[in-house]
mmCIF file of N, CA, C and O in Angstrom:
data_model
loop_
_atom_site.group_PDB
_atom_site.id
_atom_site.type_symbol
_atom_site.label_atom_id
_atom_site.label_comp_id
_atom_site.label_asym_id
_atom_site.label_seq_id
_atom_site.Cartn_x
_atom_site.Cartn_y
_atom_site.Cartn_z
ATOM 1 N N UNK A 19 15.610 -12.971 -33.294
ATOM 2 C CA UNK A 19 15.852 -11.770 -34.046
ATOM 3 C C UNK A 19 17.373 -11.559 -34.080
ATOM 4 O O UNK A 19 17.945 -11.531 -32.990
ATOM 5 N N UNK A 20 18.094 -11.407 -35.195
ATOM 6 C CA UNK A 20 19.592 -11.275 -35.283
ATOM 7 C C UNK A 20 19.678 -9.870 -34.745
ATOM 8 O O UNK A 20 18.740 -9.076 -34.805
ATOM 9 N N UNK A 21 21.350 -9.498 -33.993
ATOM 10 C CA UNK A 21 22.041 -8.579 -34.008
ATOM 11 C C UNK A 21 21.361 -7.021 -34.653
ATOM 12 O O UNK A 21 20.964 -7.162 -35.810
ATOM 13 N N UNK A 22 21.245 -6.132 -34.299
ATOM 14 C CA UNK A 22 21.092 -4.652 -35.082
ATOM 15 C C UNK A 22 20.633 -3.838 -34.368
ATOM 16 O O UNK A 22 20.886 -3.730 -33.168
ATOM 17 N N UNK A 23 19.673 -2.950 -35.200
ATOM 18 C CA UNK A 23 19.337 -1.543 -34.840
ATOM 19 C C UNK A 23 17.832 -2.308 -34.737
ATOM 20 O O UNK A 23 17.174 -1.755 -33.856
ATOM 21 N N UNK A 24 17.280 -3.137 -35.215
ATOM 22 C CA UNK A 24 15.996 -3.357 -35.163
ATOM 23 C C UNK A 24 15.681 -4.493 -34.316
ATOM 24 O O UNK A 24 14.565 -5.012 -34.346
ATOM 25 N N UNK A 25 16.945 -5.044 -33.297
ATOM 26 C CA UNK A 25 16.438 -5.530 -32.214
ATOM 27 C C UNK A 25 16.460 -4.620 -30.962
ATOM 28 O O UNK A 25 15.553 -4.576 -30.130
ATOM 29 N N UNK A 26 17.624 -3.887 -30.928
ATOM 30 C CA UNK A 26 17.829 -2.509 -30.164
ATOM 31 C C UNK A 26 16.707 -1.950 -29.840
ATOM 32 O O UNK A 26 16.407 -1.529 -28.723
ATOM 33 N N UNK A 27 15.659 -1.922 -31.404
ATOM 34 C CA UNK A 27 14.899 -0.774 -30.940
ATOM 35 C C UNK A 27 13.648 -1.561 -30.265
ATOM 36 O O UNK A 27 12.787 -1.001 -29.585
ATOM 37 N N UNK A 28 13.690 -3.116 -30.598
ATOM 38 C CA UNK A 28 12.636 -4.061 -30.468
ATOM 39 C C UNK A 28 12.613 -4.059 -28.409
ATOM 40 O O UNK A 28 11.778 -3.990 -27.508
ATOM 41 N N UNK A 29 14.186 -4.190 -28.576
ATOM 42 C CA UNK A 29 14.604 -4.462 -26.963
ATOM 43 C C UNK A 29 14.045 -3.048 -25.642
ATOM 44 O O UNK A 29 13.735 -3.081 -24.451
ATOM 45 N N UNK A 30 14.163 -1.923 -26.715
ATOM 46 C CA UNK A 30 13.704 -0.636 -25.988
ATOM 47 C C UNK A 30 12.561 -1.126 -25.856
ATOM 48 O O UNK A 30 12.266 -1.668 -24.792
ATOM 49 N N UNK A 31 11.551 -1.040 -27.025
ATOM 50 C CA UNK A 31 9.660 -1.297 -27.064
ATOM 51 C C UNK A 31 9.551 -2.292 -25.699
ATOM 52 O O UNK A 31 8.704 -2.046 -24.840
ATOM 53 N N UNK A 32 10.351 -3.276 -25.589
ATOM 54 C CA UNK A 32 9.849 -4.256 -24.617
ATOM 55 C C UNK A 32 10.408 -4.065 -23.305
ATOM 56 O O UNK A 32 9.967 -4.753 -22.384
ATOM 57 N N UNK A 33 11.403 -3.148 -23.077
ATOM 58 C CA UNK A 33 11.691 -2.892 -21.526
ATOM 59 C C UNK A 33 10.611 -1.599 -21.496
ATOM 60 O O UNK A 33 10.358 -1.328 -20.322
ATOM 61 N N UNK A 34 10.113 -0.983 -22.158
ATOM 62 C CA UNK A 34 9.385 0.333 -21.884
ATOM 63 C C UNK A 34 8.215 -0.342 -21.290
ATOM 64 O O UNK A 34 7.931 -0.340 -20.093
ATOM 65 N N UNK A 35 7.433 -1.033 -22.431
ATOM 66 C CA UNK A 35 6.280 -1.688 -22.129
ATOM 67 C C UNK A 35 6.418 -2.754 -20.409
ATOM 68 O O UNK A 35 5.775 -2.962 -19.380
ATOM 69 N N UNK A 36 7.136 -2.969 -20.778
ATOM 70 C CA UNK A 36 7.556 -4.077 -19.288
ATOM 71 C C UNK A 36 7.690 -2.978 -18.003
ATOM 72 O O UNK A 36 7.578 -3.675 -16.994
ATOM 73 N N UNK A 37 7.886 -1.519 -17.584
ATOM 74 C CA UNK A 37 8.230 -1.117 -17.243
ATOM 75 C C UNK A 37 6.956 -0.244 -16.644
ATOM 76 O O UNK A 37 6.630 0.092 -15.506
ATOM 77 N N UNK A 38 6.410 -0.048 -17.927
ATOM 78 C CA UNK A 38 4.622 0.699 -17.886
ATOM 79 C C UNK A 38 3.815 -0.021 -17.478
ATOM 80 O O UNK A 38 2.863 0.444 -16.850
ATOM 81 N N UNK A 39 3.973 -1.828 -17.777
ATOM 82 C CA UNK A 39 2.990 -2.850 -16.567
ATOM 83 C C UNK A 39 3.382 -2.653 -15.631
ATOM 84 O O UNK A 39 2.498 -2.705 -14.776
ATOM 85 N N UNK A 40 4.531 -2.376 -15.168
ATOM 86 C CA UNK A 40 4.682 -2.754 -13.265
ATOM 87 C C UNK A 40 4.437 -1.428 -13.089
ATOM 88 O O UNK A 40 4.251 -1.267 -11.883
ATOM 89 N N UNK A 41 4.355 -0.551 -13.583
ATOM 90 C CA UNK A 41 3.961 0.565 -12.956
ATOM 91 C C UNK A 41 2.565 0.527 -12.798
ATOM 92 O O UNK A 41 2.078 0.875 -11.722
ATOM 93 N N UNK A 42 1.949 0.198 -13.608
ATOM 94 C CA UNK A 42 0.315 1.063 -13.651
ATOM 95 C C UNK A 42 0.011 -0.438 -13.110
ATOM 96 O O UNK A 42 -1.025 -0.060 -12.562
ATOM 97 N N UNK A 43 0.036 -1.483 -12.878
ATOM 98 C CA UNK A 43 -0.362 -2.850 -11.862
ATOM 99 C C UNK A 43 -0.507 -2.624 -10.731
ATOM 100 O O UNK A 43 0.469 -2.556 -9.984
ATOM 101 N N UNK A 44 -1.911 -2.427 -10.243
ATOM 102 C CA UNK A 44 -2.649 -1.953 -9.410
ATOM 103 C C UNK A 44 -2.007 -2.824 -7.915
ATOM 104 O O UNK A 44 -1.720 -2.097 -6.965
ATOM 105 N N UNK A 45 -1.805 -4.344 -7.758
ATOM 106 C CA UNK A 45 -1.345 -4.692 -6.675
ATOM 107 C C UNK A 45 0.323 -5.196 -6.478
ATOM 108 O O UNK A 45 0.826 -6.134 -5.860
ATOM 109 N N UNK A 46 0.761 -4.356 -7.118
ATOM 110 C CA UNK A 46 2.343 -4.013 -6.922
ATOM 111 C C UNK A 46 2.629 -3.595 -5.804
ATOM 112 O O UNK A 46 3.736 -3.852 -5.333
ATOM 113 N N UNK A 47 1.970 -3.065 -5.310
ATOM 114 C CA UNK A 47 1.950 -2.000 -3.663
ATOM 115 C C UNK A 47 0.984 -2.518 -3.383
ATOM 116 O O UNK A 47 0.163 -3.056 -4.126
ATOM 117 N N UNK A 48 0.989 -2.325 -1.447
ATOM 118 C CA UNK A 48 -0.350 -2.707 -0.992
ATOM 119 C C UNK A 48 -1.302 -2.033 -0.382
ATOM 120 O O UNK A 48 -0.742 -1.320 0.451
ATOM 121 N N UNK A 49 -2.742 -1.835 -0.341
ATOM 122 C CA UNK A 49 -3.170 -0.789 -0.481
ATOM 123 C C UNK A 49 -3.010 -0.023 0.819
ATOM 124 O O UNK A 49 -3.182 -0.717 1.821
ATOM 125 N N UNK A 50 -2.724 1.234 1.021
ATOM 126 C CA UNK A 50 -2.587 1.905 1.873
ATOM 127 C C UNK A 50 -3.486 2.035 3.219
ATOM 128 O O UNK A 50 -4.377 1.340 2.732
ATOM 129 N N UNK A 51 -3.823 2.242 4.072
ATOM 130 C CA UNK A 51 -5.134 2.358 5.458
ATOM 131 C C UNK A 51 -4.887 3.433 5.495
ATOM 132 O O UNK A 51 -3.730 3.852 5.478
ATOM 133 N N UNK A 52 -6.229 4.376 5.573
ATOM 134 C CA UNK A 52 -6.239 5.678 6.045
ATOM 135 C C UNK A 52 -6.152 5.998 7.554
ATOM 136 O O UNK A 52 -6.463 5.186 8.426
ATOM 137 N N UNK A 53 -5.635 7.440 7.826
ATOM 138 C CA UNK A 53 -5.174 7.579 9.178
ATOM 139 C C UNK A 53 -6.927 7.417 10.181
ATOM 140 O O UNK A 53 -8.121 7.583 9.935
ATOM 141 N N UNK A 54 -6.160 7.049 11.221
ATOM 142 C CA UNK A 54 -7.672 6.767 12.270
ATOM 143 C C UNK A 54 -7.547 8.290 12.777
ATOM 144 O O UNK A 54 -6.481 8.826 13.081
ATOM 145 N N UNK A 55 -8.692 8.837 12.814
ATOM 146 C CA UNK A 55 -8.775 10.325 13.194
ATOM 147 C C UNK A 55 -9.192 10.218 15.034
ATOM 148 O O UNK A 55 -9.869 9.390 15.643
ATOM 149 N N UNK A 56 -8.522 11.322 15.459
ATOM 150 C CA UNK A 56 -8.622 11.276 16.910
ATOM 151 C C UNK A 56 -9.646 11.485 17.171
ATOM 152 O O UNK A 56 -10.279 12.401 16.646
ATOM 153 N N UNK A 57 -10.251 10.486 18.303
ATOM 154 C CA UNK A 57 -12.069 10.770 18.273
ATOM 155 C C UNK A 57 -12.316 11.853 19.644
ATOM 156 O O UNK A 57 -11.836 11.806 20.776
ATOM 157 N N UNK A 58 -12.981 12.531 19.203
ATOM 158 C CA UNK A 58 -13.763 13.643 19.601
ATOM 159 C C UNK A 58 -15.185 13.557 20.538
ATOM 160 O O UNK A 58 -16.201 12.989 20.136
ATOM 161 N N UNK A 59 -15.067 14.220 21.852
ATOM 162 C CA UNK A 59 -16.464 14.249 22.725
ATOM 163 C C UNK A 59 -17.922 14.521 21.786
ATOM 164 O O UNK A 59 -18.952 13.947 22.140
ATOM 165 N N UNK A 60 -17.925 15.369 20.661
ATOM 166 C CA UNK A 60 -18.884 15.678 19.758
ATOM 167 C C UNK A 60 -18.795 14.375 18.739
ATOM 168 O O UNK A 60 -19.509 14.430 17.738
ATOM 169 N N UNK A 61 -18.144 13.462 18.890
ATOM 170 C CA UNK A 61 -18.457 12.212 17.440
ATOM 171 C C UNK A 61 -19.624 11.409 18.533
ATOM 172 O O UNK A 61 -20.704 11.426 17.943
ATOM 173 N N UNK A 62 -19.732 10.913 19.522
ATOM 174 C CA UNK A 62 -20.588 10.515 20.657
ATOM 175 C C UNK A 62 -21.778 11.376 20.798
ATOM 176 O O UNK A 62 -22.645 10.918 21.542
ATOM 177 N N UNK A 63 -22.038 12.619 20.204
ATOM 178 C CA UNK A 63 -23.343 13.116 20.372
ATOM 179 C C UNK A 63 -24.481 12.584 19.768
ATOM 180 O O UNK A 63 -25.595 12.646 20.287
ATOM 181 N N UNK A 64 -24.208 11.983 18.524
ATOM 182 C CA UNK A 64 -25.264 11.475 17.841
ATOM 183 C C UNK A 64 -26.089 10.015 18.665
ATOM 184 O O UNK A 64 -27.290 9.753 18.606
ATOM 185 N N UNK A 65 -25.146 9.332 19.311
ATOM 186 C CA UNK A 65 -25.397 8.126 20.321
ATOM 187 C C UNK A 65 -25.967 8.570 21.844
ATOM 188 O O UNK A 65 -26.601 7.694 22.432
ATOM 189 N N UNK A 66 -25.828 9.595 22.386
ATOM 190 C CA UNK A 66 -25.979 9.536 23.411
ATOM 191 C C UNK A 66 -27.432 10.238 23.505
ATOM 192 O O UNK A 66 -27.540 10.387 24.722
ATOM 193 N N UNK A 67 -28.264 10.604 23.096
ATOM 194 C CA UNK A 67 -29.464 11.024 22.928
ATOM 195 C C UNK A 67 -29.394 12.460 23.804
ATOM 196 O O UNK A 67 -28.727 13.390 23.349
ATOM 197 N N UNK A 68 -30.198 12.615 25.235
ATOM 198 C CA UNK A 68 -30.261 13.546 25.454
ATOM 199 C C UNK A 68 -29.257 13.811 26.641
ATOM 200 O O UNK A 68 -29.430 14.679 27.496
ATOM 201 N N UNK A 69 -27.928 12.743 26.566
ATOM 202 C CA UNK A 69 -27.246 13.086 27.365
ATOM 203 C C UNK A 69 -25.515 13.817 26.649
ATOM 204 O O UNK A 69 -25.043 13.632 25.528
ATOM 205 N N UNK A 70 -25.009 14.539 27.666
ATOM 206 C CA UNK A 70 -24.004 15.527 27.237
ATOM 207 C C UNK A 70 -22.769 14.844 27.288
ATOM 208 O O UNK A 70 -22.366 14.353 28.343
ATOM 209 N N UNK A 71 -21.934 14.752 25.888
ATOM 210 C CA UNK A 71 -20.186 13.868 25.919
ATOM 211 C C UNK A 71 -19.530 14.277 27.061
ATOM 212 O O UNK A 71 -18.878 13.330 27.502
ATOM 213 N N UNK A 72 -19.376 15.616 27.966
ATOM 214 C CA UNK A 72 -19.264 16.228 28.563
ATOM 215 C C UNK A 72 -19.517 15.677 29.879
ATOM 216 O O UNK A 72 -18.501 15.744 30.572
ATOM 217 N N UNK A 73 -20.300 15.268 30.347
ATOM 218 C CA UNK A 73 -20.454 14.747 31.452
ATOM 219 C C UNK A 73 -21.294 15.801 32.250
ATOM 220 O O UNK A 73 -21.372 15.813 33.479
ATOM 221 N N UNK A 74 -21.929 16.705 31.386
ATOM 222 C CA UNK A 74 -22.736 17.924 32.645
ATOM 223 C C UNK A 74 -24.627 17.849 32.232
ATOM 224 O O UNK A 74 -25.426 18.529 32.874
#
């Protein structure tokens, strides 16, 4: 494409577009791990049947 206003504007279209793939490209980044939540004497109630997390 020669010199002008209509490669200029060709050159914008294609850094925009080039710019909107790496953005919205899902493994550009890697996927995040959610936080491990501090475990709790009551998350063990469902396992321990008729005994107390508690120890009583």
């Amino acid at each position: 494409m020669p010199p002008g206003q209509t490669r200029t504007e060709a050159d914008t279209w294609i850094n925009w577009a080039a710019a909107r793939v790496e953005h919205l490209a899902p493994l550009n980044t890697p996927p995040l791990l959610p936080d491990n939540p501090e475990p709790r004497a009551d998350d063990l109630r469902p396992f321990l049947e008729h005994w107390s997390p508690y120890g009583r």
